[in-house]
Each structure stands twice: as C-alpha cells, then as structure tokens.
Amino acid sequence: MSMLRIFNVAGSAVSAQSQRLNTVASNLANADTVAGPDGQSYKARQVVFQTVQMGDVGAAGVKVSQVTEDQTAGRRVHDPKHPQADGEGYVTYSNVNAVEEMVNMISASRSYQNNIEVMNTAKTLLLKTLQMGS
C-alpha cells in the first residue's frame, strides 16, 4: 500500500468517527427530553459503519452507511402534574441511556485521535524520506 493511501484510509475513519461523535452529542442533548405533542419521544440514534475498498488490494476504509433509531420504549415516569403527562399521569422521556452514550463518546473520540495520530506519523515519515533524498 502506498504511503499516500494511508491518508485516505485514516481520513475515512476520521470522517466516520466525526459523524459518530455528532450523533452521540445529539443523543446526549436529548437525553432528558419528553414526548412532543405527537406523543412521540426522541429516539436514540446509532451510526452503522461499512467497509469501503480504497482502490488497492488490501486497502479498506470506512464510511457511515446509515444512522438508525433505537425503537425501544422511552422511560416512563409517573408525574401527573407535568404538562406532558398522559391520561394515566405518566410522562414519556427519550430512550437515551446517558452512560452508554458517554462510553460511545469516549470510544469514538479515541478512535478519532488514533487516526489523526496515524496521519501525523505518516506525514512525518514522508517528510523524513524527502529529507533523506536531498
């Protein structure tokens, strides 16, 4: 694999992890939201990655193939005085699990950082190679 191809592979991973981080941020921002006027609460979203061939044999990158919604029911809390309470006095919150999202955020952040480090190392190696030639 060519040294320049490393930038394409690592760049695809950085882009995918960036989208994953944005999705996690959206989930965390909506963790405590209640059902809207339509009765539907915010559904946690997850990115699905897909391997993508980068041209060379053995060189594969990654892309986000889709963003899915978790269809599990939201958390229901009995609070009859809440303005969004249903007929039984329950308020439906989003199905976002803040702890899982924080773990997801740490994982995505580390992957993002690792791929940036791969690109920086490749850049340094390329510069050293150019310096040897002069």
Short mmCIF file of N, CA and C in Angstrom, two decimals, residues 29-89:
data_model
loop_
_atom_site.label_atom_id
_atom_site.label_comp_id
_atom_site.label_asym_id
_atom_site.label_seq_id
_atom_site.Cartn_x
_atom_site.Cartn_y
_atom_site.Cartn_z
N ALA A 29 -27.80 15.49 24.12
CA ALA A 29 -28.57 16.73 24.23
C ALA A 29 -30.06 16.45 24.41
N ASN A 30 -30.52 15.31 23.95
CA ASN A 30 -31.94 14.96 24.03
C ASN A 30 -32.24 13.89 25.08
N ALA A 31 -31.29 13.62 25.95
CA ALA A 31 -31.45 12.53 26.92
C ALA A 31 -32.63 12.74 27.86
N ASP A 32 -32.91 13.96 28.23
CA ASP A 32 -33.99 14.23 29.19
C ASP A 32 -35.19 14.92 28.58
N THR A 33 -35.33 14.81 27.27
CA THR A 33 -36.50 15.42 26.64
C THR A 33 -37.73 14.53 26.81
N VAL A 34 -38.89 15.15 26.78
CA VAL A 34 -40.14 14.41 26.93
C VAL A 34 -40.83 14.32 25.58
N ALA A 35 -41.85 13.49 25.53
CA ALA A 35 -42.61 13.31 24.30
C ALA A 35 -43.21 14.63 23.85
N GLY A 36 -43.20 14.84 22.55
CA GLY A 36 -43.76 16.06 21.98
C GLY A 36 -45.27 15.98 21.87
N PRO A 37 -45.86 16.96 21.19
CA PRO A 37 -47.32 16.99 21.05
C PRO A 37 -47.87 15.78 20.30
N ASP A 38 -47.03 15.15 19.47
CA ASP A 38 -47.49 13.97 18.74
C ASP A 38 -47.43 12.70 19.58
N GLY A 39 -46.95 12.82 20.82
CA GLY A 39 -46.86 11.67 21.70
C GLY A 39 -45.58 10.86 21.53
N GLN A 40 -44.76 11.26 20.58
CA GLN A 40 -43.51 10.53 20.31
C GLN A 40 -42.35 11.20 21.02
N SER A 41 -41.52 10.41 21.67
CA SER A 41 -40.33 10.95 22.32
C SER A 41 -39.13 10.76 21.41
N TYR A 42 -38.06 11.46 21.73
CA TYR A 42 -36.81 11.35 20.96
C TYR A 42 -36.30 9.92 21.04
N LYS A 43 -35.86 9.38 19.93
CA LYS A 43 -35.29 8.03 19.87
C LYS A 43 -33.78 8.15 19.69
N ALA A 44 -33.04 7.41 20.51
CA ALA A 44 -31.58 7.40 20.40
C ALA A 44 -31.17 6.94 19.00
N ARG A 45 -30.13 7.56 18.47
CA ARG A 45 -29.64 7.22 17.14
C ARG A 45 -28.25 6.60 17.25
N GLN A 46 -27.98 5.66 16.36
CA GLN A 46 -26.67 5.00 16.30
C GLN A 46 -26.21 4.96 14.86
N VAL A 47 -24.90 5.18 14.66
CA VAL A 47 -24.36 5.10 13.30
C VAL A 47 -23.97 3.66 13.01
N VAL A 48 -24.10 3.28 11.75
CA VAL A 48 -23.70 1.95 11.28
C VAL A 48 -22.59 2.15 10.27
N PHE A 49 -21.45 1.52 10.55
CA PHE A 49 -20.29 1.66 9.67
C PHE A 49 -20.28 0.57 8.61
N GLN A 50 -19.62 0.89 7.48
CA GLN A 50 -19.47 -0.06 6.39
C GLN A 50 -18.05 0.04 5.86
N THR A 51 -17.44 -1.10 5.57
CA THR A 51 -16.10 -1.13 5.00
C THR A 51 -16.17 -0.72 3.53
N VAL A 52 -15.20 0.09 3.11
CA VAL A 52 -15.15 0.58 1.73
C VAL A 52 -13.76 0.30 1.17
N GLN A 53 -13.70 -0.33 0.01
CA GLN A 53 -12.41 -0.56 -0.66
C GLN A 53 -11.86 0.78 -1.13
N MET A 54 -10.56 0.97 -0.92
CA MET A 54 -9.93 2.25 -1.26
C MET A 54 -9.11 2.16 -2.56
N GLY A 55 -9.30 1.14 -3.35
CA GLY A 55 -8.62 1.04 -4.63
C GLY A 55 -7.56 -0.03 -4.65
N ASP A 56 -6.61 0.00 -3.73
CA ASP A 56 -5.55 -1.00 -3.68
C ASP A 56 -6.09 -2.29 -3.09
N VAL A 57 -5.44 -3.37 -3.44
CA VAL A 57 -5.78 -4.64 -2.82
C VAL A 57 -5.36 -4.57 -1.36
N GLY A 58 -6.28 -4.87 -0.48
CA GLY A 58 -5.99 -4.85 0.95
C GLY A 58 -6.19 -3.51 1.62
N ALA A 59 -6.42 -2.46 0.86
CA ALA A 59 -6.65 -1.14 1.46
C ALA A 59 -8.15 -0.92 1.60
N ALA A 60 -8.59 -0.77 2.84
CA ALA A 60 -10.01 -0.58 3.08
C ALA A 60 -10.21 0.57 4.06
N GLY A 61 -11.18 1.37 3.77
CA GLY A 61 -11.56 2.46 4.66
C GLY A 61 -12.91 2.18 5.27
N VAL A 62 -13.52 3.21 5.80
CA VAL A 62 -14.81 3.05 6.46
C VAL A 62 -15.68 4.25 6.12
N LYS A 63 -16.99 4.01 6.09
CA LYS A 63 -17.94 5.10 5.91
C LYS A 63 -19.18 4.78 6.73
N VAL A 64 -19.96 5.80 6.99
CA VAL A 64 -21.23 5.61 7.69
C VAL A 64 -22.26 5.22 6.64
N SER A 65 -22.81 4.01 6.77
CA SER A 65 -23.79 3.56 5.78
C SER A 65 -25.20 4.03 6.12
N GLN A 66 -25.49 4.16 7.41
CA GLN A 66 -26.80 4.65 7.81
C GLN A 66 -26.79 5.07 9.28
N VAL A 67 -27.79 5.83 9.65
CA VAL A 67 -28.00 6.19 11.05
C VAL A 67 -29.35 5.61 11.42
N THR A 68 -29.35 4.71 12.41
CA THR A 68 -30.59 4.03 12.80
C THR A 68 -31.14 4.62 14.09
N GLU A 69 -32.43 4.44 14.29
CA GLU A 69 -33.09 4.85 15.52
C GLU A 69 -33.38 3.64 16.37
N ASP A 70 -33.08 3.74 17.65
CA ASP A 70 -33.38 2.68 18.61
C ASP A 70 -34.89 2.72 18.87
N GLN A 71 -35.56 1.61 18.63
CA GLN A 71 -37.01 1.58 18.74
C GLN A 71 -37.53 1.13 20.10
N THR A 72 -36.64 0.96 21.08
CA THR A 72 -37.11 0.58 22.40
C THR A 72 -37.93 1.73 23.00
N ALA A 73 -38.81 1.36 23.89
CA ALA A 73 -39.69 2.36 24.51
C ALA A 73 -38.89 3.29 25.40
N GLY A 74 -39.35 4.52 25.47
CA GLY A 74 -38.72 5.51 26.33
C GLY A 74 -39.05 5.28 27.80
N ARG A 75 -38.32 5.93 28.64
CA ARG A 75 -38.52 5.83 30.08
C ARG A 75 -39.81 6.55 30.45
N ARG A 76 -40.66 5.87 31.26
CA ARG A 76 -41.93 6.46 31.69
C ARG A 76 -41.84 6.78 33.18
N VAL A 77 -42.19 8.02 33.51
CA VAL A 77 -42.13 8.49 34.90
C VAL A 77 -43.53 8.98 35.29
N HIS A 78 -43.98 8.54 36.45
CA HIS A 78 -45.30 8.97 36.93
C HIS A 78 -45.18 10.37 37.52
N ASP A 79 -45.79 11.34 36.84
CA ASP A 79 -45.78 12.74 37.27
C ASP A 79 -47.05 13.40 36.74
N PRO A 80 -48.18 13.17 37.40
CA PRO A 80 -49.46 13.66 36.88
C PRO A 80 -49.56 15.17 36.73
N LYS A 81 -48.69 15.92 37.42
CA LYS A 81 -48.75 17.39 37.35
C LYS A 81 -47.95 17.94 36.16
N HIS A 82 -47.20 17.09 35.51
CA HIS A 82 -46.38 17.54 34.38
C HIS A 82 -47.31 17.87 33.20
N PRO A 83 -47.03 18.97 32.48
CA PRO A 83 -47.92 19.34 31.36
C PRO A 83 -47.95 18.32 30.22
N GLN A 84 -46.93 17.48 30.11
CA GLN A 84 -46.90 16.47 29.03
C GLN A 84 -47.37 15.10 29.50
N ALA A 85 -47.93 15.01 30.71
CA ALA A 85 -48.39 13.72 31.23
C ALA A 85 -49.56 13.20 30.41
N ASP A 86 -49.58 11.87 30.24
CA ASP A 86 -50.69 11.26 29.50
C ASP A 86 -51.88 11.06 30.43
N GLY A 87 -52.91 10.40 29.96
CA GLY A 87 -54.14 10.21 30.74
C GLY A 87 -53.92 9.46 32.03
N GLU A 88 -52.89 8.63 32.10
CA GLU A 88 -52.59 7.86 33.31
C GLU A 88 -51.63 8.59 34.24
N GLY A 89 -51.17 9.78 33.83
CA GLY A 89 -50.27 10.57 34.66
C GLY A 89 -48.79 10.28 34.41
#
